[in-house]
Amino acid sequence: NPSYTRIPEIHFMHEARYRGAKLVVIAPDFNATAVHADLWLNVRPESDAALGLAAAQVIVSENLYDVEYVREQTDLPILVRQDDQRFLREADLVAGGRDDLFYVWDEATGRIAPVPGCQGDGDGGRSLALGSLRPALAGHYKVQVAGGAEVEVRPVFEGLRERLAEYTPEKASLICGVHPDVMRTLARKAASRRTTLVCGATAQKYYNGDLMLRSYLLMLALTGNWGRKGTGASEWSTAGFDGPFVYGMKQGEGAE
């Protein structure tokens, strides 16, 4: 409710609306900020994780995610061993290998490749640029580890898709109280516009409150809403989430 809690800054949100942005408030009460919102999601207290994960499920199931952004800017393509659920590391492949050099499956070559810019990528200039590398986001693969054994690996994204299937809007609605159609609207708008999450100060008051907020941050990551003007989250590292989303115009229309 930044109309009360962020008085010096609330005018920026209203000014953004005059320029075409849409204001969405996620809060259990119809407060002074929700009065001016384009959409109000009256989530039940402590249930935001279900709402955020349902929005992410819609984005993934409807293929609304930004594929190239996810490949380059997130850890979702990194391969995970299916025998111990740990990232595949160079130390798994060769004796004396690094423990902080991870791998993706390169669709262009049909084999594993180091993750550009990861901690162990000492010769890559610490750049995330993929170049000709095309990290897979789906599938199961076999790799040979030190000692000659074969283990199955898959991208993080494959496991995420599987886990999100448990959070359809219909199932999440039973937890958070928000109508499934409203959650789909939230997801589709976030995927089609530059989106900023402006946080309140609520999540840290709950046990596992950081995980509630991470569900919203996942939605932003899937849709490429980090590192660009008009995107990201404000004070998310210390604050909570009972605040508004601000949607800009459609990407490419120049709204900031």
Tab-separated table of C-alpha atoms in Angstrom:
chain	number	residue	atom	x	y	z
A	1	ASN	CA	0.000	0.000	0.000
A	2	PRO	CA	2.577	2.628	-1.093
A	3	SER	CA	-0.015	5.395	-0.990
A	4	TYR	CA	0.536	5.178	2.783
A	5	THR	CA	3.973	3.562	3.073
A	6	ARG	CA	5.878	5.147	0.141
A	7	ILE	CA	4.368	8.633	0.107
A	8	PRO	CA	7.416	10.373	-1.484
A	9	GLU	CA	7.399	7.902	-4.402
A	10	ILE	CA	3.786	7.012	-5.139
A	11	HIS	CA	3.481	9.850	-7.640
A	12	PHE	CA	5.845	7.978	-9.990
A	13	MET	CA	3.340	5.125	-10.255
A	14	HIS	CA	0.457	7.439	-11.056
A	15	GLU	CA	2.573	9.316	-13.576
A	16	ALA	CA	3.443	5.995	-15.215
A	17	ARG	CA	-0.278	5.276	-15.575
A	18	TYR	CA	-0.778	8.610	-17.345
A	19	ARG	CA	1.877	7.444	-19.830
A	20	GLY	CA	0.168	4.119	-20.539
A	21	ALA	CA	1.318	1.795	-17.757
A	22	LYS	CA	-1.109	-0.504	-15.944
A	23	LEU	CA	-1.057	-0.767	-12.169
A	24	VAL	CA	-1.796	-4.121	-10.523
A	25	VAL	CA	-2.007	-4.341	-6.743
A	26	ILE	CA	-1.575	-7.670	-4.953
A	27	ALA	CA	-2.866	-7.272	-1.414
A	28	PRO	CA	-5.518	-8.906	0.772
A	29	ASP	CA	-7.183	-5.557	1.545
A	30	PHE	CA	-8.768	-3.011	-0.791
A	31	ASN	CA	-6.404	-0.307	0.330
A	32	ALA	CA	-5.707	3.259	-0.743
A	33	THR	CA	-3.417	2.094	-3.563
A	34	ALA	CA	-5.779	-0.618	-4.792
A	35	VAL	CA	-8.486	2.032	-5.226
A	36	HIS	CA	-6.461	3.437	-8.138
A	37	ALA	CA	-5.294	0.114	-9.594
A	38	ASP	CA	-6.249	-1.255	-12.999
A	39	LEU	CA	-6.374	-4.718	-11.425
A	40	TRP	CA	-6.577	-5.772	-7.785
A	41	LEU	CA	-5.662	-9.332	-6.743
A	42	ASN	CA	-7.033	-9.932	-3.249
A	43	VAL	CA	-4.690	-12.766	-2.339
A	44	ARG	CA	-5.080	-14.558	0.965
A	45	PRO	CA	-2.316	-13.694	3.440
A	46	GLU	CA	0.716	-16.029	3.228
A	47	SER	CA	-0.414	-17.578	-0.077
A	48	ASP	CA	1.502	-15.468	-2.580
A	49	ALA	CA	3.777	-18.358	-3.557
A	50	ALA	CA	0.813	-20.207	-5.055
A	51	LEU	CA	-0.178	-17.119	-7.043
A	52	GLY	CA	3.344	-16.508	-8.356
A	53	LEU	CA	3.902	-20.147	-9.281
A	54	ALA	CA	0.544	-20.329	-11.064
A	55	ALA	CA	1.490	-17.288	-13.130
A	56	ALA	CA	4.815	-18.951	-13.962
A	57	GLN	CA	2.961	-22.152	-14.892
A	58	VAL	CA	0.811	-20.234	-17.386
A	59	ILE	CA	3.865	-18.557	-18.890
A	60	VAL	CA	5.617	-21.894	-19.390
A	61	SER	CA	2.606	-23.967	-20.493
A	62	GLU	CA	1.517	-21.325	-23.033
A	63	ASN	CA	5.084	-20.813	-24.287
A	64	LEU	CA	5.046	-17.146	-23.317
A	65	TYR	CA	8.560	-17.165	-21.888
A	66	ASP	CA	11.439	-15.337	-23.566
A	67	VAL	CA	13.462	-18.281	-24.866
A	68	GLU	CA	16.653	-16.419	-25.761
A	69	TYR	CA	16.642	-14.457	-22.506
A	70	VAL	CA	16.133	-17.616	-20.443
A	71	ARG	CA	18.977	-19.335	-22.278
A	72	GLU	CA	21.480	-16.538	-21.717
A	73	GLN	CA	20.447	-14.721	-18.552
A	74	THR	CA	19.176	-17.466	-16.211
A	75	ASP	CA	20.473	-20.728	-14.754
A	76	LEU	CA	17.542	-22.673	-16.208
A	77	PRO	CA	19.580	-24.340	-19.008
A	78	ILE	CA	22.243	-25.690	-16.603
A	79	LEU	CA	22.356	-29.483	-16.522
A	80	VAL	CA	21.391	-31.356	-13.361
A	81	ARG	CA	22.467	-34.921	-12.627
A	82	GLN	CA	19.463	-37.142	-12.059
A	83	ASP	CA	21.284	-39.490	-9.698
A	84	ASP	CA	22.119	-36.893	-7.028
A	85	GLN	CA	20.160	-33.780	-8.184
A	86	ARG	CA	23.336	-31.656	-8.325
A	87	PHE	CA	24.599	-29.479	-11.138
A	88	LEU	CA	26.896	-31.328	-13.527
A	89	ARG	CA	30.421	-30.008	-12.847
A	90	GLU	CA	33.836	-30.401	-14.400
A	91	ALA	CA	34.854	-32.228	-11.225
A	92	ASP	CA	32.326	-34.924	-12.185
A	93	LEU	CA	33.884	-35.400	-15.606
A	94	VAL	CA	37.636	-35.389	-15.006
A	95	ALA	CA	39.854	-35.956	-12.000
A	96	GLY	CA	40.936	-32.633	-10.541
A	97	GLY	CA	38.277	-30.726	-12.445
A	98	ARG	CA	36.746	-27.531	-11.144
A	99	ASP	CA	33.755	-27.670	-8.817
A	100	ASP	CA	32.390	-24.347	-10.068
A	101	LEU	CA	32.386	-24.964	-13.820
A	102	PHE	CA	28.918	-26.030	-14.936
A	103	TYR	CA	27.519	-27.310	-18.221
A	104	VAL	CA	24.620	-26.992	-20.630
A	105	TRP	CA	23.597	-29.249	-23.501
A	106	ASP	CA	24.457	-27.492	-26.758
A	107	GLU	CA	21.794	-28.203	-29.375
A	108	ALA	CA	24.125	-26.941	-32.110
A	109	THR	CA	26.786	-29.601	-31.482
A	110	GLY	CA	24.800	-32.297	-29.686
A	111	ARG	CA	27.110	-32.416	-26.685
A	112	ILE	CA	27.767	-30.687	-23.375
A	113	ALA	CA	29.444	-27.267	-23.232
A	114	PRO	CA	30.668	-25.079	-20.336
A	115	VAL	CA	28.334	-22.349	-19.122
A	116	PRO	CA	29.688	-18.972	-20.304
A	117	GLY	CA	30.336	-16.524	-17.495
A	118	CYS	CA	29.918	-18.956	-14.607
A	119	GLN	CA	32.312	-18.849	-11.665
A	120	GLY	CA	34.585	-21.476	-13.144
A	121	ASP	CA	34.682	-19.929	-16.608
A	122	GLY	CA	38.092	-18.372	-16.063
A	123	ASP	CA	38.994	-18.088	-19.752
A	124	GLY	CA	35.665	-16.803	-21.002
A	125	GLY	CA	36.011	-13.189	-19.923
A	126	ARG	CA	33.097	-13.712	-17.524
A	127	SER	CA	30.687	-12.838	-20.329
A	128	LEU	CA	27.240	-14.413	-20.566
A	129	ALA	CA	27.196	-14.054	-24.358
A	130	LEU	CA	26.319	-17.403	-25.937
A	131	GLY	CA	27.735	-16.829	-29.407
A	132	SER	CA	26.971	-19.947	-31.449
A	133	LEU	CA	26.036	-21.908	-28.314
A	134	ARG	CA	22.375	-22.957	-28.132
A	135	PRO	CA	21.653	-24.324	-24.629
A	136	ALA	CA	18.789	-26.816	-24.543
A	137	LEU	CA	15.863	-26.090	-22.231
A	138	ALA	CA	14.264	-29.527	-22.520
A	139	GLY	CA	15.221	-33.156	-22.846
A	140	HIS	CA	17.173	-35.885	-21.040
A	141	TYR	CA	20.750	-36.681	-21.974
A	142	LYS	CA	23.527	-39.138	-21.082
A	143	VAL	CA	27.029	-38.038	-20.148
A	144	GLN	CA	30.059	-40.074	-19.183
A	145	VAL	CA	31.564	-39.124	-15.835
A	146	ALA	CA	35.002	-39.845	-14.390
A	147	GLY	CA	35.385	-43.592	-13.969
A	148	GLY	CA	33.451	-44.396	-17.137
A	149	ALA	CA	29.912	-44.547	-15.794
A	150	GLU	CA	27.039	-42.867	-17.632
A	151	VAL	CA	24.598	-40.618	-15.800
A	152	GLU	CA	21.409	-38.998	-16.987
A	153	VAL	CA	21.192	-35.198	-16.947
A	154	ARG	CA	18.539	-32.670	-17.819
A	155	PRO	CA	18.259	-28.852	-17.814
A	156	VAL	CA	16.898	-27.087	-14.744
A	157	PHE	CA	14.070	-25.816	-16.960
A	158	GLU	CA	12.857	-29.367	-17.575
A	159	GLY	CA	12.528	-29.920	-13.832
A	160	LEU	CA	10.892	-26.524	-13.389
A	161	ARG	CA	8.263	-27.326	-16.009
A	162	GLU	CA	7.516	-30.600	-14.223
A	163	ARG	CA	7.198	-28.902	-10.822
A	164	LEU	CA	5.042	-26.056	-12.132
A	165	ALA	CA	2.521	-28.584	-13.434
A	166	GLU	CA	1.435	-28.929	-9.797
A	167	TYR	CA	0.411	-25.233	-9.750
A	168	THR	CA	-2.225	-24.743	-12.407
A	169	PRO	CA	-4.357	-21.641	-11.778
A	170	GLU	CA	-7.253	-23.877	-10.801
A	171	LYS	CA	-5.207	-25.637	-8.119
A	172	ALA	CA	-3.542	-22.428	-6.940
A	173	SER	CA	-6.904	-20.703	-6.661
A	174	LEU	CA	-7.891	-23.094	-3.893
A	175	ILE	CA	-4.851	-21.878	-1.938
A	176	CYS	CA	-4.661	-18.150	-2.652
A	177	GLY	CA	-8.316	-17.340	-3.377
A	178	VAL	CA	-7.642	-15.506	-6.651
A	179	HIS	CA	-9.763	-16.558	-9.637
A	180	PRO	CA	-7.848	-18.652	-12.222
A	181	ASP	CA	-8.729	-16.257	-15.052
A	182	VAL	CA	-7.229	-13.346	-13.112
A	183	MET	CA	-3.981	-15.269	-12.610
A	184	ARG	CA	-3.841	-15.968	-16.346
A	185	THR	CA	-4.366	-12.277	-17.031
A	186	LEU	CA	-1.477	-11.445	-14.702
A	187	ALA	CA	0.821	-13.924	-16.448
A	188	ARG	CA	-0.064	-12.868	-19.984
A	189	LYS	CA	0.345	-9.184	-19.251
A	190	ALA	CA	3.721	-9.748	-17.617
A	191	ALA	CA	4.849	-11.721	-20.657
A	192	SER	CA	3.748	-9.099	-23.193
A	193	ARG	CA	4.906	-5.910	-21.456
A	194	ARG	CA	7.861	-4.572	-19.570
A	195	THR	CA	7.040	-5.263	-15.945
A	196	THR	CA	8.365	-3.931	-12.656
A	197	LEU	CA	7.635	-5.377	-9.222
A	198	VAL	CA	7.513	-2.675	-6.544
A	199	CYS	CA	7.682	-4.369	-3.163
A	200	GLY	CA	6.166	-3.636	0.198
A	201	ALA	CA	7.442	-4.879	3.545
A	202	THR	CA	5.473	-7.994	4.320
A	203	ALA	CA	7.173	-11.180	3.118
A	204	GLN	CA	9.947	-11.120	5.698
A	205	LYS	CA	7.327	-11.300	8.440
A	206	TYR	CA	6.427	-14.823	7.377
A	207	TYR	CA	8.348	-18.070	7.667
A	208	ASN	CA	9.808	-18.814	4.224
A	209	GLY	CA	8.691	-15.366	3.087
A	210	ASP	CA	11.710	-15.200	0.777
A	211	LEU	CA	10.307	-18.136	-1.173
A	212	MET	CA	6.986	-16.348	-1.596
A	213	LEU	CA	8.792	-13.477	-3.263
A	214	ARG	CA	10.976	-15.778	-5.352
A	215	SER	CA	7.848	-17.060	-7.112
A	216	TYR	CA	7.215	-13.537	-8.417
A	217	LEU	CA	10.868	-13.061	-9.316
A	218	LEU	CA	10.683	-16.301	-11.316
A	219	MET	CA	7.834	-14.833	-13.335
A	220	LEU	CA	9.982	-11.791	-14.126
A	221	ALA	CA	12.959	-13.972	-15.121
A	222	LEU	CA	10.890	-16.147	-17.455
A	223	THR	CA	9.558	-13.104	-19.288
A	224	GLY	CA	12.859	-11.255	-19.647
A	225	ASN	CA	11.884	-8.580	-17.159
A	226	TRP	CA	15.328	-8.021	-15.658
A	227	GLY	CA	18.169	-5.749	-16.739
A	228	ARG	CA	16.084	-3.560	-19.049
A	229	LYS	CA	14.482	-0.170	-18.539
A	230	GLY	CA	11.046	-0.557	-17.003
A	231	THR	CA	11.779	-3.990	-15.556
A	232	GLY	CA	13.078	-5.630	-12.388
A	233	ALA	CA	12.071	-5.405	-8.759
A	234	SER	CA	12.426	-2.565	-6.296
A	235	GLU	CA	13.978	-3.328	-2.905
A	236	TRP	CA	13.183	-7.016	-3.242
A	237	SER	CA	16.254	-8.085	-1.281
A	238	THR	CA	15.000	-6.588	1.970
A	239	ALA	CA	11.323	-5.944	1.426
A	240	GLY	CA	8.230	-8.013	0.781
A	241	PHE	CA	5.746	-8.216	-2.016
A	242	ASP	CA	2.366	-6.748	-1.037
A	243	GLY	CA	2.687	-3.964	-3.537
A	244	PRO	CA	1.887	-3.186	-7.132
A	245	PHE	CA	3.092	-4.500	-10.423
A	246	VAL	CA	3.487	-1.733	-12.988
A	247	TYR	CA	3.032	-2.759	-16.611
A	248	GLY	CA	4.409	-0.606	-19.388
A	249	MET	CA	3.210	-0.541	-22.960
A	250	LYS	CA	3.893	-3.516	-25.170
A	251	GLN	CA	7.557	-4.188	-25.737
A	252	GLY	CA	8.830	-2.275	-28.726
A	253	GLU	CA	6.500	0.682	-28.274
A	254	GLY	CA	9.142	2.699	-26.438
A	255	ALA	CA	7.494	2.907	-23.020
A	256	GLU	CA	9.866	3.143	-20.081
